[in-house]
Amino acid sequence: MGIIMSEVIVITSGKGGVGKTTTTANVGTGLAQLNKKVVLIDTDIGLRNLDVVLGLENRIVYNLVDVVEGTCRYKQALIKDKKYPNLFLLPSAQTRDKSSVTPEQMKKLVDELREEFDYILLDCPAGIEQGFQNAIAAADRAIVVTTPEVSAIRDADRIIGLLEANNIKKYNLVVNRIRMDMVKRGDMMNIEDVVEILSIDLIGVVPDDENIVISTNHGEPLVGSDTLSGKAYVNICKRIMGEEVEYLDLSNDGFFKKIAKFFKKNN
Amino acid sequence: MKITDLFFKKKSSGDVAKDRLKLLLVSDRANCSPEIMEMIKNDIIQVISKYMEIDAEGLDIQITQTESDGNNGTVPALFANIPIKDLGHKSNN
């Protein structure tokens, strides 16, 4: 049997609440829309979240800890998405603690999944403790999510340092929740500032969009929908797959086009 | 808003954030704990005090950035502000 060229991507940020889980759900769903076979693993043991964002919370039987402990086979624990038959979730355990899984166990599980999936996305917990170590141990590449705020950027910088120390050489930045009105007033750092400070390649910019809250309320990721953030997520998926995609104009005055050109020159 | 703000353009909060972050990340990346900084500070006080009287209370050290003479742009720099109380030669024991 030939092994599919699969890629294991960890979605991480350091700081909590910047949008890791939302990014994982939307990027995973987006890759499935592009006909890839995708599995999302919630590695935040004790604080299960990805299942509700995907609207799959009522279907959980087994979880990540059951699989690594051998209580069940991974196929029994995988939950098929409601809409996309090529999208699966491996939920985290709600009643266990972070030390229930080791980096070695995580690597072993991911290597098994590589045989079946094109993309394996690991939703990383906040912080830099055991859960983070587990998630990055198994990853080929990383997506660092940040918002244009000092605290989130500081943590992102620390995360980038740890990714390098752990030999993850391919990592990209998603700047989440940008508000172009505030950027225009000078009250929010712009994309160029954030990229310059972190010196890391950009892979996506997602605007602050109330549709995200609405989509999470319903448990249906909005990637692919006719909203700015929906389009931004589709573009991230295409870039992950190696396609060159222009950055969206989030402000209608050509500002983002200039930035897109700026990054093309630098890539 | 103060009336002076109308005449002097205030730095935008986005720029303030950027400048603060730049400094912060330099010291974060240098991985210098406050304890080590305190030890460096005390050693500096000891050495300089051999030659002149300095204001140990007012001494301030921090890691910042500076333009390098070479071609690699900005590099981290240890910046020390050491107020001198008396320049007069301290008796050499």
Short mmCIF file of C-alpha atoms in Angstrom, two decimals:
data_model
loop_
_atom_site.label_atom_id
_atom_site.label_comp_id
_atom_site.label_asym_id
_atom_site.label_seq_id
_atom_site.Cartn_x
_atom_site.Cartn_y
_atom_site.Cartn_z
CA MET A 1 0.00 0.00 0.00
CA GLY A 2 1.40 3.38 -0.96
CA ILE A 3 1.60 6.01 1.74
CA ILE A 4 -0.27 9.22 0.94
CA MET A 5 1.76 12.42 1.21
CA SER A 6 0.14 13.60 4.37
CA GLU A 7 0.94 16.68 6.36
CA VAL A 8 0.57 17.14 10.11
CA ILE A 9 -0.12 20.75 11.05
CA VAL A 10 -0.29 22.09 14.59
CA ILE A 11 -2.38 25.22 15.19
CA THR A 12 -0.89 27.07 18.13
CA SER A 13 -0.68 30.55 19.69
CA GLY A 14 0.63 30.53 23.23
CA LYS A 15 -2.01 32.94 24.45
CA GLY A 16 -5.54 31.68 24.94
CA GLY A 17 -8.60 33.10 23.25
CA VAL A 18 -6.97 34.32 20.04
CA GLY A 19 -8.84 31.84 17.82
CA LYS A 20 -6.90 28.55 17.62
CA THR A 21 -9.96 26.35 17.77
CA THR A 22 -11.97 28.50 15.35
CA THR A 23 -9.02 28.47 12.96
CA THR A 24 -8.64 24.69 13.26
CA ALA A 25 -12.36 24.11 12.61
CA ASN A 26 -12.49 26.44 9.61
CA VAL A 27 -9.20 25.39 8.03
CA GLY A 28 -10.06 21.72 8.53
CA THR A 29 -13.52 22.14 7.03
CA GLY A 30 -12.07 24.23 4.21
CA LEU A 31 -9.52 21.55 3.30
CA ALA A 32 -12.35 19.00 3.29
CA GLN A 33 -14.32 21.27 0.94
CA LEU A 34 -11.28 21.14 -1.33
CA ASN A 35 -11.67 17.35 -1.39
CA LYS A 36 -8.90 16.46 1.02
CA LYS A 37 -9.31 13.77 3.62
CA VAL A 38 -8.87 15.53 6.94
CA VAL A 39 -8.77 14.61 10.61
CA LEU A 40 -8.83 17.21 13.39
CA ILE A 41 -7.40 16.24 16.76
CA ASP A 42 -8.34 18.21 19.85
CA THR A 43 -5.21 17.95 22.02
CA ASP A 44 -6.52 20.14 24.82
CA ILE A 45 -7.15 17.44 27.40
CA GLY A 46 -9.54 18.54 30.15
CA LEU A 47 -10.91 21.48 28.16
CA ARG A 48 -12.71 20.01 25.17
CA ASN A 49 -13.80 22.67 22.67
CA LEU A 50 -13.33 21.70 19.05
CA ASP A 51 -16.36 19.37 19.17
CA VAL A 52 -18.78 22.21 19.98
CA VAL A 53 -17.32 24.55 17.37
CA LEU A 54 -17.92 21.78 14.80
CA GLY A 55 -21.34 20.95 16.24
CA LEU A 56 -20.37 17.34 16.97
CA GLU A 57 -20.59 17.38 20.77
CA ASN A 58 -23.48 14.91 20.91
CA ARG A 59 -21.75 12.18 18.97
CA ILE A 60 -18.73 11.55 21.17
CA VAL A 61 -18.27 7.99 22.37
CA TYR A 62 -14.51 7.52 22.71
CA ASN A 63 -11.77 10.14 22.93
CA LEU A 64 -8.05 10.75 22.42
CA VAL A 65 -7.05 9.25 25.78
CA ASP A 66 -9.10 6.09 25.08
CA VAL A 67 -7.21 5.67 21.82
CA VAL A 68 -3.70 6.13 23.22
CA GLU A 69 -4.50 3.89 26.19
CA GLY A 70 -5.76 1.19 23.84
CA THR A 71 -9.33 1.16 25.18
CA CYS A 72 -10.52 1.42 21.57
CA ARG A 73 -9.10 1.57 18.06
CA TYR A 74 -8.77 5.03 16.55
CA LYS A 75 -11.44 4.27 13.97
CA GLN A 76 -13.96 3.77 16.75
CA ALA A 77 -13.16 7.18 18.23
CA LEU A 78 -13.25 9.20 15.02
CA ILE A 79 -16.46 11.20 14.50
CA LYS A 80 -17.55 11.86 10.95
CA ASP A 81 -18.62 15.43 10.20
CA LYS A 82 -22.31 16.18 9.58
CA LYS A 83 -21.75 17.72 6.19
CA TYR A 84 -18.43 16.48 4.83
CA PRO A 85 -17.88 12.70 4.77
CA ASN A 86 -14.11 13.23 4.34
CA LEU A 87 -13.78 15.27 7.56
CA PHE A 88 -13.26 13.62 10.94
CA LEU A 89 -12.78 14.69 14.54
CA LEU A 90 -10.84 12.94 17.26
CA PRO A 91 -12.19 14.63 20.40
CA SER A 92 -10.22 15.30 23.55
CA ALA A 93 -11.03 13.78 26.95
CA GLN A 94 -12.98 16.05 29.23
CA THR A 95 -12.36 14.34 32.57
CA ARG A 96 -8.67 13.53 32.37
CA ASP A 97 -5.57 15.62 32.95
CA LYS A 98 -2.84 16.77 30.62
CA SER A 99 -0.35 14.09 31.61
CA SER A 100 -2.63 11.33 30.25
CA VAL A 101 -0.86 11.49 26.89
CA THR A 102 2.89 11.60 26.18
CA PRO A 103 4.64 13.08 23.14
CA GLU A 104 5.68 9.55 22.08
CA GLN A 105 2.08 8.29 22.18
CA MET A 106 0.98 11.28 20.15
CA LYS A 107 3.65 10.66 17.52
CA LYS A 108 2.67 7.00 17.26
CA LEU A 109 -1.02 7.83 16.81
CA VAL A 110 -0.32 10.49 14.20
CA ASP A 111 1.91 8.11 12.25
CA GLU A 112 -0.97 5.63 12.08
CA LEU A 113 -3.33 8.35 10.87
CA ARG A 114 -0.87 9.43 8.16
CA GLU A 115 -1.70 6.27 6.25
CA GLU A 116 -5.31 7.32 5.85
CA PHE A 117 -5.44 11.14 5.81
CA ASP A 118 -4.09 13.96 3.64
CA TYR A 119 -4.13 16.47 6.47
CA ILE A 120 -3.93 15.93 10.22
CA LEU A 121 -4.64 19.15 12.14
CA LEU A 122 -3.72 19.38 15.81
CA ASP A 123 -5.64 21.95 17.83
CA CYS A 124 -3.11 22.92 20.48
CA PRO A 125 -4.02 24.04 24.01
CA ALA A 126 -2.97 27.49 25.22
CA GLY A 127 0.27 27.68 27.17
CA ILE A 128 3.58 25.92 26.66
CA GLU A 129 3.15 22.95 28.98
CA GLN A 130 2.58 19.25 28.37
CA GLY A 131 -0.37 19.64 25.97
CA PHE A 132 1.63 21.99 23.78
CA GLN A 133 4.67 19.68 23.91
CA ASN A 134 2.47 16.73 22.86
CA ALA A 135 0.99 18.60 19.94
CA ILE A 136 4.24 19.95 18.52
CA ALA A 137 6.10 16.66 18.98
CA ALA A 138 3.94 15.11 16.28
CA ALA A 139 3.78 18.04 13.84
CA ASP A 140 5.51 18.62 10.49
CA ARG A 141 4.55 22.25 10.30
CA ALA A 142 2.83 24.89 12.38
CA ILE A 143 0.34 27.68 11.99
CA VAL A 144 0.83 30.36 14.61
CA VAL A 145 -2.34 32.32 15.30
CA THR A 146 -2.13 35.79 16.79
CA THR A 147 -4.20 38.95 17.10
CA PRO A 148 -2.74 42.47 16.62
CA GLU A 149 -2.30 42.93 20.38
CA VAL A 150 0.90 43.19 22.39
CA SER A 151 0.15 40.25 24.69
CA ALA A 152 -0.79 37.86 21.86
CA ILE A 153 2.22 38.87 19.76
CA ARG A 154 4.60 38.48 22.65
CA ASP A 155 3.33 34.94 23.25
CA ALA A 156 3.47 34.16 19.53
CA ASP A 157 7.16 35.16 19.54
CA ARG A 158 7.83 32.77 22.41
CA ILE A 159 6.00 29.99 20.57
CA ILE A 160 8.06 30.59 17.42
CA GLY A 161 11.22 30.23 19.50
CA LEU A 162 9.96 26.92 20.91
CA LEU A 163 8.98 25.64 17.45
CA GLU A 164 12.51 26.34 16.24
CA ALA A 165 13.98 24.65 19.30
CA ASN A 166 11.82 21.60 18.52
CA ASN A 167 12.99 21.43 14.93
CA ILE A 168 9.76 22.51 13.27
CA LYS A 169 11.13 24.47 10.36
CA LYS A 170 7.97 25.25 8.47
CA TYR A 171 5.70 27.69 10.26
CA ASN A 172 3.42 30.49 9.14
CA LEU A 173 1.41 33.24 10.73
CA VAL A 174 -2.32 33.88 10.76
CA VAL A 175 -3.27 37.33 11.99
CA ASN A 176 -6.75 36.99 13.38
CA ARG A 177 -9.39 39.56 14.32
CA ILE A 178 -7.90 42.52 12.53
CA ARG A 179 -10.07 45.63 12.45
CA MET A 180 -9.26 47.75 9.44
CA ASP A 181 -11.15 50.76 10.84
CA MET A 182 -8.83 50.77 13.84
CA VAL A 183 -5.74 50.18 11.68
CA LYS A 184 -6.71 53.18 9.57
CA ARG A 185 -7.01 55.36 12.66
CA GLY A 186 -3.59 54.15 13.81
CA ASP A 187 -5.11 52.46 16.86
CA MET A 188 -4.21 48.93 15.84
CA MET A 189 -0.95 47.55 14.52
CA ASN A 190 -1.18 46.74 10.84
CA ILE A 191 -0.22 43.45 9.20
CA GLU A 192 3.14 44.78 8.08
CA ASP A 193 4.00 45.75 11.67
CA VAL A 194 3.07 42.34 13.06
CA VAL A 195 4.97 40.44 10.36
CA GLU A 196 8.00 42.69 10.79
CA ILE A 197 8.07 42.24 14.57
CA LEU A 198 7.74 38.45 14.42
CA SER A 199 9.77 38.01 11.20
CA ILE A 200 7.70 35.06 10.03
CA ASP A 201 5.92 34.38 6.74
CA LEU A 202 2.24 35.25 6.60
CA ILE A 203 -0.31 32.67 5.47
CA GLY A 204 -3.56 34.45 6.29
CA VAL A 205 -5.37 37.49 7.59
CA VAL A 206 -8.82 37.07 9.11
CA PRO A 207 -10.92 40.14 9.89
CA ASP A 208 -12.80 40.59 13.14
CA ASP A 209 -16.20 39.38 11.98
CA GLU A 210 -19.37 38.88 14.00
CA ASN A 211 -20.34 36.10 11.61
CA ILE A 212 -17.74 33.97 13.41
CA VAL A 213 -19.71 34.22 16.65
CA ILE A 214 -22.93 33.37 14.82
CA SER A 215 -21.35 30.37 13.09
CA THR A 216 -19.95 29.10 16.39
CA ASN A 217 -23.43 29.50 17.94
CA HIS A 218 -24.73 27.11 15.28
CA GLY A 219 -21.73 24.79 15.40
CA GLU A 220 -21.12 25.21 11.67
CA PRO A 221 -17.78 26.61 10.48
CA LEU A 222 -18.32 29.48 8.03
CA VAL A 223 -15.40 28.73 5.70
CA GLY A 224 -16.51 29.01 2.09
CA SER A 225 -19.51 31.20 2.92
CA ASP A 226 -20.03 34.60 1.36
CA THR A 227 -18.47 36.52 4.25
CA LEU A 228 -15.07 38.19 4.49
CA SER A 229 -13.83 35.74 7.11
CA GLY A 230 -15.31 32.82 5.15
CA LYS A 231 -13.27 33.86 2.13
CA ALA A 232 -10.17 34.51 4.22
CA TYR A 233 -10.28 30.92 5.53
CA VAL A 234 -10.65 29.47 2.03
CA ASN A 235 -7.55 31.42 1.00
CA ILE A 236 -5.61 30.06 3.97
CA CYS A 237 -6.53 26.51 2.93
CA LYS A 238 -5.38 27.10 -0.63
CA ARG A 239 -2.10 28.57 0.59
CA ILE A 240 -1.58 25.55 2.85
CA MET A 241 -1.95 23.41 -0.27
CA GLY A 242 0.76 25.48 -1.93
CA GLU A 243 -1.36 27.74 -4.10
CA GLU A 244 -0.53 31.41 -4.43
CA VAL A 245 -3.57 33.44 -3.53
CA GLU A 246 -3.89 37.22 -3.40
CA TYR A 247 -4.76 38.74 -0.05
CA LEU A 248 -8.32 39.98 0.32
CA ASP A 249 -8.97 43.66 0.35
CA LEU A 250 -10.53 43.99 3.77
CA SER A 251 -10.90 47.74 3.69
CA ASN A 252 -11.97 48.51 0.12
CA ASP A 253 -9.25 51.09 -0.45
CA GLY A 254 -6.52 48.98 -1.91
CA PHE A 255 -4.53 48.90 1.30
CA PHE A 256 -4.43 45.12 1.37
CA LYS A 257 -3.50 44.88 -2.24
CA LYS A 258 -0.41 46.89 -1.46
CA ILE A 259 0.39 44.52 1.37
CA ALA A 260 -0.20 41.50 -0.82
CA LYS A 261 2.30 42.86 -3.31
CA PHE A 262 4.74 43.59 -0.51
CA PHE A 263 4.64 39.96 0.62
CA LYS A 264 4.86 38.55 -2.86
CA LYS A 265 8.09 40.44 -3.34
CA ASN A 266 9.43 39.04 -0.11
CA ASN A 267 8.54 35.41 -0.69
CA MET B 1 -8.34 65.53 24.43
CA LYS B 2 -5.95 68.27 25.43
CA ILE B 3 -5.74 71.44 23.41
CA THR B 4 -2.04 70.77 22.75
CA ASP B 5 -2.99 67.55 20.95
CA LEU B 6 -4.47 69.66 18.18
CA PHE B 7 -1.10 71.21 17.46
CA PHE B 8 1.30 68.39 18.18
CA LYS B 9 0.52 65.16 16.46
CA LYS B 10 0.35 62.48 19.13
CA LYS B 11 1.90 59.11 18.51
CA SER B 12 -0.88 56.70 17.60
CA SER B 13 -1.55 53.87 20.03
CA GLY B 14 -0.68 51.38 17.28
CA ASP B 15 2.81 52.85 17.04
CA VAL B 16 3.15 52.85 20.81
CA ALA B 17 2.26 49.14 20.81
CA LYS B 18 4.80 48.41 18.08
CA ASP B 19 7.62 50.23 19.87
CA ARG B 20 6.85 48.60 23.20
CA LEU B 21 6.75 45.17 21.61
CA LYS B 22 10.04 45.65 19.80
CA LEU B 23 11.82 46.41 23.05
CA LEU B 24 10.01 43.69 24.95
CA LEU B 25 10.85 40.99 22.43
CA VAL B 26 14.52 41.91 22.40
CA SER B 27 14.78 41.25 26.12
CA ASP B 28 12.50 38.18 25.86
CA ARG B 29 14.69 36.71 23.15
CA ALA B 30 17.88 37.52 25.05
CA ASN B 31 16.40 35.29 27.73
CA CYS B 32 17.71 37.46 30.56
CA SER B 33 15.77 36.91 33.75
CA PRO B 34 15.20 39.82 36.15
CA GLU B 35 17.46 38.00 38.62
CA ILE B 36 20.35 37.96 36.18
CA MET B 37 19.75 41.62 35.31
CA GLU B 38 19.88 42.43 39.02
CA MET B 39 23.18 40.56 39.36
CA ILE B 40 24.65 42.39 36.36
CA LYS B 41 23.49 45.68 37.86
CA ASN B 42 25.12 44.98 41.22
CA ASP B 43 28.39 43.97 39.57
CA ILE B 44 28.41 47.16 37.49
CA ILE B 45 27.87 49.23 40.62
CA GLN B 46 30.80 47.50 42.32
CA VAL B 47 33.17 48.04 39.40
CA ILE B 48 32.31 51.66 38.66
CA SER B 49 32.32 52.57 42.35
CA LYS B 50 36.04 51.78 42.44
CA TYR B 51 36.66 54.83 40.29
CA MET B 52 33.87 57.33 40.97
CA GLU B 53 30.92 57.91 43.20
CA ILE B 54 27.69 56.86 41.47
CA ASP B 55 24.03 57.01 42.33
CA ALA B 56 23.26 53.31 42.82
CA GLU B 57 19.56 54.06 43.30
CA GLY B 58 19.26 55.90 40.02
CA LEU B 59 21.13 53.27 38.03
CA ASP B 60 19.08 51.72 35.26
CA ILE B 61 20.07 48.91 32.94
CA GLN B 62 18.05 47.27 30.20
CA ILE B 63 18.43 45.29 27.01
CA THR B 64 17.46 47.28 23.94
CA GLN B 65 18.41 47.39 20.28
CA THR B 66 21.05 49.37 18.50
CA GLU B 67 22.18 49.80 14.91
CA SER B 68 25.19 47.61 14.35
CA ASP B 69 28.23 48.92 12.50
CA GLY B 70 28.28 45.78 10.42
CA ASN B 71 25.68 44.93 7.86
CA ASN B 72 23.33 42.90 10.00
CA GLY B 73 20.99 45.75 10.95
CA THR B 74 19.92 46.08 14.55
CA VAL B 75 21.47 43.99 17.29
CA PRO B 76 20.62 43.65 20.97
CA ALA B 77 22.50 46.03 23.26
CA LEU B 78 22.91 46.34 26.98
CA PHE B 79 22.03 49.90 27.84
CA ALA B 80 23.11 51.31 31.18
CA ASN B 81 22.26 54.72 32.56
CA ILE B 82 24.57 55.39 35.49
CA PRO B 83 24.18 58.78 37.20
CA ILE B 84 27.48 60.01 38.64
CA LYS B 85 27.39 61.79 41.98
CA ASP B 86 31.02 62.84 42.15
CA LEU B 87 33.50 62.66 39.32
CA GLY B 88 36.38 63.51 41.60
CA HIS B 89 38.98 60.76 41.86
CA LYS B 90 38.19 58.41 44.60
CA SER B 91 41.29 57.77 46.64
CA ASN B 92 42.89 54.66 45.26
CA ASN B 93 42.78 52.93 48.59
#
